[in-house]
Amino acid sequence: METTTGPLGQGVATSVGMAIAEKCSPRVITNRILIVRIPIYALCGDGCMMEGISSEAASVAGHLKLDNLCWIYDNNHITIEGKTDIAFTEDVAGRFLAYGWNVVRVGMPTTWIVSRTRSGIRRDDGQTHDRIVDSHIGYGSPHRQDTSAAHGEPLGEDEIKLVKQATVGRPTPSSCSHGVYEHLQSG
Ligand SMILES: Cc1ncc(C[n+]2csc(CCOP(=O)(O)OP(=O)(O)O)c2C)c(N)n1
């Protein structure tokens, strides 16, 4: 099952509802023991984190210990208007730790994201999971990477050629070379 929403924050709130529903669904079918576990993943951006609804939903998820739920936060520091620090400088990881979530900061490449996410959600530790991915919007675009222009405008033919030149043989962003990931989980 998949859902896609338009209003920022609505998708992550929906994912909490899905996780509650999954927890309430039967684990045993007929006389065979069948453990059915369906992890719920939600992709969210800076805009989702800015919306109050995501805080309310995250709070109840932590309270209910929804360990079948994982949010993957595309922390690229860019929205339509420009850099997020125009209006948004809060410590998101700290906020989610306060909700009782398991928080892991993940650098790219995506293989790391997948492995860190899957290993996290299988731990069954009674905590909801947040993977904060330090990403780059418009990755590989010489004139658009890390700018709000990459949010909604087409790159255009010339820039696409430059992206291809820049990314051939360089499939991962520079943050990968630093090995950027760290556990933020307290205790
Ligand atoms: C509740 C709500 N307010 C405003 C918008 C309009 N809007 C669409 S995308 C966007 C910026 C989202 O930025 P981010 O989540 O960082 O996405 P990214 O730039 O990384 O693609 C805004 C304000 C919306 N979709 N929903």
PDB file of N, CA, C and O in Angstrom, residues 43-121:
ATOM      1  N   LEU A  43       8.565   9.085   3.622  1.00  0.00           N
ATOM      2  CA  LEU A  43       9.604  10.017   3.176  1.00  0.00           C
ATOM      3  C   LEU A  43       9.126  11.438   3.456  1.00  0.00           C
ATOM      4  O   LEU A  43       7.992  11.789   3.107  1.00  0.00           O
ATOM      5  N   CYS A  44       9.963  12.220   4.094  1.00  0.00           N
ATOM      6  CA  CYS A  44       9.528  13.585   4.409  1.00  0.00           C
ATOM      7  C   CYS A  44      10.656  14.575   4.164  1.00  0.00           C
ATOM      8  O   CYS A  44      11.832  14.211   4.149  1.00  0.00           O
ATOM      9  N   GLY A  45      10.269  15.822   3.994  1.00  0.00           N
ATOM     10  CA  GLY A  45      11.245  16.875   3.713  1.00  0.00           C
ATOM     11  C   GLY A  45      11.258  17.933   4.805  1.00  0.00           C
ATOM     12  O   GLY A  45      10.540  17.827   5.808  1.00  0.00           O
ATOM     13  N   ASP A  46      12.054  18.956   4.578  1.00  0.00           N
ATOM     14  CA  ASP A  46      12.129  20.048   5.552  1.00  0.00           C
ATOM     15  C   ASP A  46      10.745  20.661   5.783  1.00  0.00           C
ATOM     16  O   ASP A  46      10.395  21.008   6.918  1.00  0.00           O
ATOM     17  N   GLY A  47       9.985  20.790   4.699  1.00  0.00           N
ATOM     18  CA  GLY A  47       8.650  21.382   4.815  1.00  0.00           C
ATOM     19  C   GLY A  47       7.758  20.575   5.739  1.00  0.00           C
ATOM     20  O   GLY A  47       6.965  21.137   6.506  1.00  0.00           O
ATOM     21  N   CYS A  48       7.876  19.257   5.691  1.00  0.00           N
ATOM     22  CA  CYS A  48       7.076  18.396   6.589  1.00  0.00           C
ATOM     23  C   CYS A  48       7.464  18.650   8.037  1.00  0.00           C
ATOM     24  O   CYS A  48       6.612  18.702   8.921  1.00  0.00           O
ATOM     25  N   MET A  49       8.764  18.796   8.259  1.00  0.00           N
ATOM     26  CA  MET A  49       9.234  19.000   9.633  1.00  0.00           C
ATOM     27  C   MET A  49       8.805  20.364  10.164  1.00  0.00           C
ATOM     28  O   MET A  49       8.666  20.562  11.362  1.00  0.00           O
ATOM     29  N   MET A  50       8.596  21.319   9.258  1.00  0.00           N
ATOM     30  CA  MET A  50       8.171  22.657   9.690  1.00  0.00           C
ATOM     31  C   MET A  50       6.705  22.674  10.110  1.00  0.00           C
ATOM     32  O   MET A  50       6.292  23.555  10.862  1.00  0.00           O
ATOM     33  N   GLU A  51       5.911  21.765   9.556  1.00  0.00           N
ATOM     34  CA  GLU A  51       4.477  21.772   9.824  1.00  0.00           C
ATOM     35  C   GLU A  51       4.177  21.184  11.200  1.00  0.00           C
ATOM     36  O   GLU A  51       4.680  20.120  11.564  1.00  0.00           O
ATOM     37  N   GLY A  52       3.306  21.856  11.938  1.00  0.00           N
ATOM     38  CA  GLY A  52       2.962  21.403  13.292  1.00  0.00           C
ATOM     39  C   GLY A  52       2.387  20.009  13.341  1.00  0.00           C
ATOM     40  O   GLY A  52       2.608  19.254  14.301  1.00  0.00           O
ATOM     41  N   ILE A  53       1.668  19.609  12.276  1.00  0.00           N
ATOM     42  CA  ILE A  53       1.016  18.298  12.288  1.00  0.00           C
ATOM     43  C   ILE A  53       2.034  17.162  12.426  1.00  0.00           C
ATOM     44  O   ILE A  53       1.754  16.134  13.034  1.00  0.00           O
ATOM     45  N   SER A  54       3.253  17.371  11.890  1.00  0.00           N
ATOM     46  CA  SER A  54       4.254  16.301  11.996  1.00  0.00           C
ATOM     47  C   SER A  54       4.703  16.136  13.453  1.00  0.00           C
ATOM     48  O   SER A  54       4.994  15.027  13.904  1.00  0.00           O
ATOM     49  N   SER A  55       4.722  17.228  14.213  1.00  0.00           N
ATOM     50  CA  SER A  55       5.104  17.140  15.627  1.00  0.00           C
ATOM     51  C   SER A  55       4.043  16.373  16.419  1.00  0.00           C
ATOM     52  O   SER A  55       4.372  15.516  17.250  1.00  0.00           O
ATOM     53  N   GLU A  56       2.796  16.685  16.162  1.00  0.00           N
ATOM     54  CA  GLU A  56       1.713  16.011  16.897  1.00  0.00           C
ATOM     55  C   GLU A  56       1.723  14.519  16.581  1.00  0.00           C
ATOM     56  O   GLU A  56       1.591  13.678  17.475  1.00  0.00           O
ATOM     57  N   ALA A  57       1.868  14.196  15.297  1.00  0.00           N
ATOM     58  CA  ALA A  57       1.857  12.791  14.892  1.00  0.00           C
ATOM     59  C   ALA A  57       3.067  12.055  15.465  1.00  0.00           C
ATOM     60  O   ALA A  57       2.962  10.923  15.949  1.00  0.00           O
ATOM     61  N   ALA A  58       4.224  12.716  15.437  1.00  0.00           N
ATOM     62  CA  ALA A  58       5.438  12.073  15.961  1.00  0.00           C
ATOM     63  C   ALA A  58       5.327  11.856  17.463  1.00  0.00           C
ATOM     64  O   ALA A  58       5.803  10.850  18.005  1.00  0.00           O
ATOM     65  N   SER A  59       4.693  12.784  18.132  1.00  0.00           N
ATOM     66  CA  SER A  59       4.534  12.660  19.581  1.00  0.00           C
ATOM     67  C   SER A  59       3.712  11.421  19.935  1.00  0.00           C
ATOM     68  O   SER A  59       4.097  10.627  20.802  1.00  0.00           O
ATOM     69  N   VAL A  60       2.607  11.237  19.235  1.00  0.00           N
ATOM     70  CA  VAL A  60       1.761  10.079  19.563  1.00  0.00           C
ATOM     71  C   VAL A  60       2.439   8.777  19.135  1.00  0.00           C
ATOM     72  O   VAL A  60       2.319   7.748  19.808  1.00  0.00           O
ATOM     73  N   ALA A  61       3.201   8.815  18.047  1.00  0.00           N
ATOM     74  CA  ALA A  61       3.929   7.610  17.610  1.00  0.00           C
ATOM     75  C   ALA A  61       4.935   7.179  18.672  1.00  0.00           C
ATOM     76  O   ALA A  61       5.069   5.990  18.979  1.00  0.00           O
ATOM     77  N   GLY A  62       5.633   8.163  19.243  1.00  0.00           N
ATOM     78  CA  GLY A  62       6.583   7.840  20.309  1.00  0.00           C
ATOM     79  C   GLY A  62       5.877   7.312  21.539  1.00  0.00           C
ATOM     80  O   GLY A  62       6.313   6.350  22.168  1.00  0.00           O
ATOM     81  N   HIS A  63       4.756   7.928  21.858  1.00  0.00           N
ATOM     82  CA  HIS A  63       3.989   7.505  23.035  1.00  0.00           C
ATOM     83  C   HIS A  63       3.510   6.058  22.880  1.00  0.00           C
ATOM     84  O   HIS A  63       3.565   5.265  23.818  1.00  0.00           O
ATOM     85  N   LEU A  64       3.060   5.723  21.670  1.00  0.00           N
ATOM     86  CA  LEU A  64       2.538   4.365  21.426  1.00  0.00           C
ATOM     87  C   LEU A  64       3.650   3.364  21.098  1.00  0.00           C
ATOM     88  O   LEU A  64       3.381   2.206  20.849  1.00  0.00           O
ATOM     89  N   LYS A  65       4.891   3.837  21.070  1.00  0.00           N
ATOM     90  CA  LYS A  65       6.050   2.977  20.776  1.00  0.00           C
ATOM     91  C   LYS A  65       5.848   2.222  19.459  1.00  0.00           C
ATOM     92  O   LYS A  65       5.967   0.997  19.398  1.00  0.00           O
ATOM     93  N   LEU A  66       5.561   2.960  18.416  1.00  0.00           N
ATOM     94  CA  LEU A  66       5.291   2.339  17.108  1.00  0.00           C
ATOM     95  C   LEU A  66       6.614   1.950  16.441  1.00  0.00           C
ATOM     96  O   LEU A  66       7.148   2.670  15.601  1.00  0.00           O
ATOM     97  N   ASP A  67       7.140   0.799  16.803  1.00  0.00           N
ATOM     98  CA  ASP A  67       8.434   0.377  16.269  1.00  0.00           C
ATOM     99  C   ASP A  67       8.319  -0.244  14.875  1.00  0.00           C
ATOM    100  O   ASP A  67       9.290  -0.760  14.336  1.00  0.00           O
ATOM    101  N   ASN A  68       7.120  -0.189  14.304  1.00  0.00           N
ATOM    102  CA  ASN A  68       6.919  -0.635  12.921  1.00  0.00           C
ATOM    103  C   ASN A  68       6.968   0.533  11.946  1.00  0.00           C
ATOM    104  O   ASN A  68       6.642   0.375  10.772  1.00  0.00           O
ATOM    105  N   LEU A  69       7.361   1.696  12.437  1.00  0.00           N
ATOM    106  CA  LEU A  69       7.310   2.911  11.620  1.00  0.00           C
ATOM    107  C   LEU A  69       8.685   3.565  11.507  1.00  0.00           C
ATOM    108  O   LEU A  69       9.410   3.662  12.501  1.00  0.00           O
ATOM    109  N   CYS A  70       9.018   3.988  10.299  1.00  0.00           N
ATOM    110  CA  CYS A  70      10.293   4.683  10.071  1.00  0.00           C
ATOM    111  C   CYS A  70      10.071   5.869   9.140  1.00  0.00           C
ATOM    112  O   CYS A  70       9.533   5.709   8.045  1.00  0.00           O
ATOM    113  N   TRP A  71      10.461   7.033   9.588  1.00  0.00           N
ATOM    114  CA  TRP A  71      10.455   8.208   8.718  1.00  0.00           C
ATOM    115  C   TRP A  71      11.867   8.407   8.179  1.00  0.00           C
ATOM    116  O   TRP A  71      12.857   8.277   8.912  1.00  0.00           O
ATOM    117  N   ILE A  72      11.945   8.732   6.909  1.00  0.00           N
ATOM    118  CA  ILE A  72      13.232   9.041   6.286  1.00  0.00           C
ATOM    119  C   ILE A  72      13.192  10.516   5.885  1.00  0.00           C
ATOM    120  O   ILE A  72      12.424  10.914   5.005  1.00  0.00           O
ATOM    121  N   TYR A  73      13.982  11.303   6.570  1.00  0.00           N
ATOM    122  CA  TYR A  73      13.914  12.762   6.443  1.00  0.00           C
ATOM    123  C   TYR A  73      14.998  13.257   5.479  1.00  0.00           C
ATOM    124  O   TYR A  73      16.187  13.134   5.748  1.00  0.00           O
ATOM    125  N   ASP A  74      14.549  13.821   4.375  1.00  0.00           N
ATOM    126  CA  ASP A  74      15.429  14.364   3.338  1.00  0.00           C
ATOM    127  C   ASP A  74      15.907  15.744   3.799  1.00  0.00           C
ATOM    128  O   ASP A  74      15.323  16.779   3.457  1.00  0.00           O
ATOM    129  N   ASN A  75      16.973  15.727   4.564  1.00  0.00           N
ATOM    130  CA  ASN A  75      17.471  16.945   5.225  1.00  0.00           C
ATOM    131  C   ASN A  75      18.419  17.698   4.288  1.00  0.00           C
ATOM    132  O   ASN A  75      19.634  17.713   4.482  1.00  0.00           O
ATOM    133  N   ASN A  76      17.830  18.321   3.247  1.00  0.00           N
ATOM    134  CA  ASN A  76      18.697  18.977   2.251  1.00  0.00           C
ATOM    135  C   ASN A  76      18.823  20.489   2.471  1.00  0.00           C
ATOM    136  O   ASN A  76      19.471  21.181   1.687  1.00  0.00           O
ATOM    137  N   HIS A  77      18.187  20.989   3.519  1.00  0.00           N
ATOM    138  CA  HIS A  77      18.321  22.411   3.912  1.00  0.00           C
ATOM    139  C   HIS A  77      17.785  23.395   2.876  1.00  0.00           C
ATOM    140  O   HIS A  77      18.153  24.565   2.889  1.00  0.00           O
ATOM    141  N   ILE A  78      16.957  22.913   1.958  1.00  0.00           N
ATOM    142  CA  ILE A  78      16.399  23.799   0.920  1.00  0.00           C
ATOM    143  C   ILE A  78      14.886  23.593   0.833  1.00  0.00           C
ATOM    144  O   ILE A  78      14.404  22.462   0.888  1.00  0.00           O
ATOM    145  N   THR A  79      14.145  24.703   0.717  1.00  0.00           N
ATOM    146  CA  THR A  79      12.724  24.616   0.365  1.00  0.00           C
ATOM    147  C   THR A  79      12.488  25.509  -0.855  1.00  0.00           C
ATOM    148  O   THR A  79      13.452  26.001  -1.453  1.00  0.00           O
ATOM    149  N   ILE A  80      11.227  25.758  -1.193  1.00  0.00           N
ATOM    150  CA  ILE A  80      10.931  26.608  -2.354  1.00  0.00           C
ATOM    151  C   ILE A  80      11.573  27.989  -2.201  1.00  0.00           C
ATOM    152  O   ILE A  80      12.096  28.567  -3.148  1.00  0.00           O
ATOM    153  N   GLU A  81      11.530  28.507  -0.988  1.00  0.00           N
ATOM    154  CA  GLU A  81      11.896  29.906  -0.760  1.00  0.00           C
ATOM    155  C   GLU A  81      13.404  30.129  -0.717  1.00  0.00           C
ATOM    156  O   GLU A  81      13.872  31.262  -0.805  1.00  0.00           O
ATOM    157  N   GLY A  82      14.156  29.072  -0.491  1.00  0.00           N
ATOM    158  CA  GLY A  82      15.602  29.224  -0.348  1.00  0.00           C
ATOM    159  C   GLY A  82      16.101  28.330   0.771  1.00  0.00           C
ATOM    160  O   GLY A  82      15.542  27.264   1.023  1.00  0.00           O
ATOM    161  N   LYS A  83      17.145  28.764   1.447  1.00  0.00           N
ATOM    162  CA  LYS A  83      17.722  27.930   2.515  1.00  0.00           C
ATOM    163  C   LYS A  83      16.784  27.894   3.723  1.00  0.00           C
ATOM    164  O   LYS A  83      16.135  28.899   4.057  1.00  0.00           O
ATOM    165  N   THR A  84      16.754  26.745   4.367  1.00  0.00           N
ATOM    166  CA  THR A  84      15.821  26.587   5.489  1.00  0.00           C
ATOM    167  C   THR A  84      16.155  27.523   6.649  1.00  0.00           C
ATOM    168  O   THR A  84      15.264  27.859   7.428  1.00  0.00           O
ATOM    169  N   ASP A  85      17.425  27.940   6.751  1.00  0.00           N
ATOM    170  CA  ASP A  85      17.768  28.740   7.936  1.00  0.00           C
ATOM    171  C   ASP A  85      17.171  30.146   7.910  1.00  0.00           C
ATOM    172  O   ASP A  85      17.328  30.916   8.854  1.00  0.00           O
ATOM    173  N   ILE A  86      16.429  30.468   6.833  1.00  0.00           N
ATOM    174  CA  ILE A  86      15.646  31.708   6.838  1.00  0.00           C
ATOM    175  C   ILE A  86      14.616  31.644   7.972  1.00  0.00           C
ATOM    176  O   ILE A  86      14.320  32.631   8.638  1.00  0.00           O
ATOM    177  N   ALA A  87      14.070  30.431   8.173  1.00  0.00           N
ATOM    178  CA  ALA A  87      12.950  30.331   9.116  1.00  0.00           C
ATOM    179  C   ALA A  87      13.017  29.111  10.037  1.00  0.00           C
ATOM    180  O   ALA A  87      12.175  28.970  10.922  1.00  0.00           O
ATOM    181  N   PHE A  88      14.007  28.241   9.835  1.00  0.00           N
ATOM    182  CA  PHE A  88      13.950  26.935  10.503  1.00  0.00           C
ATOM    183  C   PHE A  88      15.355  26.515  10.917  1.00  0.00           C
ATOM    184  O   PHE A  88      16.162  26.101  10.079  1.00  0.00           O
ATOM    185  N   THR A  89      15.641  26.664  12.209  1.00  0.00           N
ATOM    186  CA  THR A  89      16.991  26.328  12.692  1.00  0.00           C
ATOM    187  C   THR A  89      16.936  25.387  13.895  1.00  0.00           C
ATOM    188  O   THR A  89      17.928  25.176  14.570  1.00  0.00           O
ATOM    189  N   GLU A  90      15.766  24.820  14.160  1.00  0.00           N
ATOM    190  CA  GLU A  90      15.638  23.972  15.347  1.00  0.00           C
ATOM    191  C   GLU A  90      16.434  22.675  15.198  1.00  0.00           C
ATOM    192  O   GLU A  90      16.815  22.274  14.094  1.00  0.00           O
ATOM    193  N   ASP A  91      16.681  22.049  16.330  1.00  0.00           N
ATOM    194  CA  ASP A  91      17.399  20.777  16.366  1.00  0.00           C
ATOM    195  C   ASP A  91      16.381  19.643  16.177  1.00  0.00           C
ATOM    196  O   ASP A  91      15.757  19.182  17.132  1.00  0.00           O
ATOM    197  N   VAL A  92      16.216  19.228  14.922  1.00  0.00           N
ATOM    198  CA  VAL A  92      15.186  18.212  14.615  1.00  0.00           C
ATOM    199  C   VAL A  92      15.509  16.896  15.318  1.00  0.00           C
ATOM    200  O   VAL A  92      14.628  16.244  15.894  1.00  0.00           O
ATOM    201  N   ALA A  93      16.790  16.508  15.284  1.00  0.00           N
ATOM    202  CA  ALA A  93      17.165  15.243  15.943  1.00  0.00           C
ATOM    203  C   ALA A  93      16.822  15.298  17.429  1.00  0.00           C
ATOM    204  O   ALA A  93      16.270  14.340  17.994  1.00  0.00           O
ATOM    205  N   GLY A  94      17.122  16.436  18.049  1.00  0.00           N
ATOM    206  CA  GLY A  94      16.819  16.593  19.472  1.00  0.00           C
ATOM    207  C   GLY A  94      15.324  16.497  19.745  1.00  0.00           C
ATOM    208  O   GLY A  94      14.894  15.920  20.736  1.00  0.00           O
ATOM    209  N   ARG A  95      14.547  17.051  18.833  1.00  0.00           N
ATOM    210  CA  ARG A  95      13.081  17.009  18.996  1.00  0.00           C
ATOM    211  C   ARG A  95      12.591  15.557  18.985  1.00  0.00           C
ATOM    212  O   ARG A  95      11.792  15.154  19.818  1.00  0.00           O
ATOM    213  N   PHE A  96      13.099  14.787  18.029  1.00  0.00           N
ATOM    214  CA  PHE A  96      12.624  13.410  17.918  1.00  0.00           C
ATOM    215  C   PHE A  96      13.148  12.532  19.054  1.00  0.00           C
ATOM    216  O   PHE A  96      12.466  11.599  19.480  1.00  0.00           O
ATOM    217  N   LEU A  97      14.337  12.835  19.520  1.00  0.00           N
ATOM    218  CA  LEU A  97      14.823  12.117  20.705  1.00  0.00           C
ATOM    219  C   LEU A  97      13.897  12.394  21.890  1.00  0.00           C
ATOM    220  O   LEU A  97      13.591  11.496  22.682  1.00  0.00           O
ATOM    221  N   ALA A  98      13.435  13.632  21.986  1.00  0.00           N
ATOM    222  CA  ALA A  98      12.525  13.987  23.084  1.00  0.00           C
ATOM    223  C   ALA A  98      11.192  13.246  22.967  1.00  0.00           C
ATOM    224  O   ALA A  98      10.551  12.954  23.978  1.00  0.00           O
ATOM    225  N   TYR A  99      10.804  12.918  21.737  1.00  0.00           N
ATOM    226  CA  TYR A  99       9.579  12.134  21.558  1.00  0.00           C
ATOM    227  C   TYR A  99       9.784  10.650  21.892  1.00  0.00           C
ATOM    228  O   TYR A  99       8.858   9.864  21.831  1.00  0.00           O
ATOM    229  N   GLY A 100      11.030  10.274  22.147  1.00  0.00           N
ATOM    230  CA  GLY A 100      11.311   8.872  22.438  1.00  0.00           C
ATOM    231  C   GLY A 100      11.622   8.041  21.210  1.00  0.00           C
ATOM    232  O   GLY A 100      11.595   6.811  21.266  1.00  0.00           O
ATOM    233  N   TRP A 101      11.918   8.712  20.096  1.00  0.00           N
ATOM    234  CA  TRP A 101      12.222   7.988  18.862  1.00  0.00           C
ATOM    235  C   TRP A 101      13.684   7.536  18.845  1.00  0.00           C
ATOM    236  O   TRP A 101      14.545   8.086  19.534  1.00  0.00           O
ATOM    237  N   ASN A 102      13.950   6.554  18.011  1.00  0.00           N
ATOM    238  CA  ASN A 102      15.314   6.134  17.694  1.00  0.00           C
ATOM    239  C   ASN A 102      15.773   6.975  16.495  1.00  0.00           C
ATOM    240  O   ASN A 102      15.174   6.902  15.418  1.00  0.00           O
ATOM    241  N   VAL A 103      16.798   7.789  16.705  1.00  0.00           N
ATOM    242  CA  VAL A 103      17.224   8.733  15.658  1.00  0.00           C
ATOM    243  C   VAL A 103      18.620   8.365  15.168  1.00  0.00           C
ATOM    244  O   VAL A 103      19.538   8.184  15.972  1.00  0.00           O
ATOM    245  N   VAL A 104      18.761   8.239  13.868  1.00  0.00           N
ATOM    246  CA  VAL A 104      20.074   7.958  13.290  1.00  0.00           C
ATOM    247  C   VAL A 104      20.304   8.951  12.156  1.00  0.00           C
ATOM    248  O   VAL A 104      19.417   9.162  11.328  1.00  0.00           O
ATOM    249  N   ARG A 105      21.470   9.554  12.165  1.00  0.00           N
ATOM    250  CA  ARG A 105      21.824  10.493  11.100  1.00  0.00           C
ATOM    251  C   ARG A 105      22.601   9.710  10.041  1.00  0.00           C
ATOM    252  O   ARG A 105      23.535   8.983  10.372  1.00  0.00           O
ATOM    253  N   VAL A 106      22.194   9.842   8.796  1.00  0.00           N
ATOM    254  CA  VAL A 106      22.760   9.027   7.726  1.00  0.00           C
ATOM    255  C   VAL A 106      23.287   9.918   6.617  1.00  0.00           C
ATOM    256  O   VAL A 106      22.587  10.821   6.161  1.00  0.00           O
ATOM    257  N   GLY A 107      24.532   9.668   6.180  1.00  0.00           N
ATOM    258  CA  GLY A 107      25.029  10.346   4.992  1.00  0.00           C
ATOM    259  C   GLY A 107      24.652   9.539   3.767  1.00  0.00           C
ATOM    260  O   GLY A 107      24.205   8.408   3.870  1.00  0.00           O
ATOM    261  N   MET A 108      24.789  10.135   2.608  1.00  0.00           N
ATOM    262  CA  MET A 108      24.569   9.366   1.402  1.00  0.00           C
ATOM    263  C   MET A 108      25.834   8.538   1.165  1.00  0.00           C
ATOM    264  O   MET A 108      26.844   8.811   1.773  1.00  0.00           O
ATOM    265  N   PRO A 109      25.900   7.516   0.399  1.00  0.00           N
ATOM    266  CA  PRO A 109      24.983   7.166  -0.675  1.00  0.00           C
ATOM    267  C   PRO A 109      23.734   6.428  -0.181  1.00  0.00           C
ATOM    268  O   PRO A 109      23.635   6.053   0.976  1.00  0.00           O
ATOM    269  N   THR A 110      22.854   6.203  -1.126  1.00  0.00           N
ATOM    270  CA  THR A 110      21.570   5.617  -0.782  1.00  0.00           C
ATOM    271  C   THR A 110      21.687   4.203  -0.235  1.00  0.00           C
ATOM    272  O   THR A 110      20.852   3.787   0.539  1.00  0.00           O
ATOM    273  N   THR A 111      22.737   3.463  -0.629  1.00  0.00           N
ATOM    274  CA  THR A 111      22.873   2.100  -0.092  1.00  0.00           C
ATOM    275  C   THR A 111      22.992   2.159   1.423  1.00  0.00           C
ATOM    276  O   THR A 111      22.499   1.303   2.134  1.00  0.00           O
ATOM    277  N   TRP A 112      23.672   3.194   1.909  1.00  0.00           N
ATOM    278  CA  TRP A 112      23.790   3.340   3.361  1.00  0.00           C
ATOM    279  C   TRP A 112      22.432   3.631   3.967  1.00  0.00           C
ATOM    280  O   TRP A 112      22.085   3.132   5.013  1.00  0.00           O
ATOM    281  N   ILE A 113      21.664   4.489   3.271  1.00  0.00           N
ATOM    282  CA  ILE A 113      20.343   4.838   3.787  1.00  0.00           C
ATOM    283  C   ILE A 113      19.520   3.574   3.952  1.00  0.00           C
ATOM    284  O   ILE A 113      18.896   3.338   4.981  1.00  0.00           O
ATOM    285  N   VAL A 114      19.528   2.750   2.898  1.00  0.00           N
ATOM    286  CA  VAL A 114      18.728   1.531   2.932  1.00  0.00           C
ATOM    287  C   VAL A 114      19.197   0.617   4.048  1.00  0.00           C
ATOM    288  O   VAL A 114      18.394   0.134   4.852  1.00  0.00           O
ATOM    289  N   SER A 115      20.505   0.404   4.168  1.00  0.00           N
ATOM    290  CA  SER A 115      20.966  -0.546   5.178  1.00  0.00           C
ATOM    291  C   SER A 115      20.722  -0.011   6.586  1.00  0.00           C
ATOM    292  O   SER A 115      20.302  -0.733   7.468  1.00  0.00           O
ATOM    293  N   ARG A 116      20.961   1.276   6.794  1.00  0.00           N
ATOM    294  CA  ARG A 116      20.735   1.843   8.123  1.00  0.00           C
ATOM    295  C   ARG A 116      19.253   1.808   8.470  1.00  0.00           C
ATOM    296  O   ARG A 116      18.877   1.623   9.616  1.00  0.00           O
ATOM    297  N   THR A 117      18.413   1.995   7.475  1.00  0.00           N
ATOM    298  CA  THR A 117      16.977   1.999   7.714  1.00  0.00           C
ATOM    299  C   THR A 117      16.482   0.602   8.031  1.00  0.00           C
ATOM    300  O   THR A 117      15.771   0.377   8.995  1.00  0.00           O
ATOM    301  N   ARG A 118      16.888  -0.356   7.219  1.00  0.00           N
ATOM    302  CA  ARG A 118      16.395  -1.723   7.425  1.00  0.00           C
ATOM    303  C   ARG A 118      16.901  -2.296   8.733  1.00  0.00           C
ATOM    304  O   ARG A 118      16.157  -2.927   9.465  1.00  0.00           O
ATOM    305  N   SER A 119      18.161  -2.046   9.039  1.00  0.00           N
ATOM    306  CA  SER A 119      18.672  -2.598  10.294  1.00  0.00           C
ATOM    307  C   SER A 119      17.956  -1.939  11.465  1.00  0.00           C
ATOM    308  O   SER A 119      17.653  -2.578  12.459  1.00  0.00           O
ATOM    309  N   GLY A 120      17.643  -0.646  11.308  1.00  0.00           N
ATOM    310  CA  GLY A 120      16.963   0.059  12.392  1.00  0.00           C
ATOM    311  C   GLY A 120      15.600  -0.500  12.671  1.00  0.00           C
ATOM    312  O   GLY A 120      15.251  -0.797  13.804  1.00  0.00           O
ATOM    313  N   ILE A 121      14.826  -0.696  11.632  1.00  0.00           N
ATOM    314  CA  ILE A 121      13.435  -1.054  11.847  1.00  0.00           C
ATOM    315  C   ILE A 121      13.270  -2.516  12.258  1.00  0.00           C
ATOM    316  O   ILE A 121      12.241  -2.905  12.762  1.00  0.00           O
TER     317      ILE A 121
END
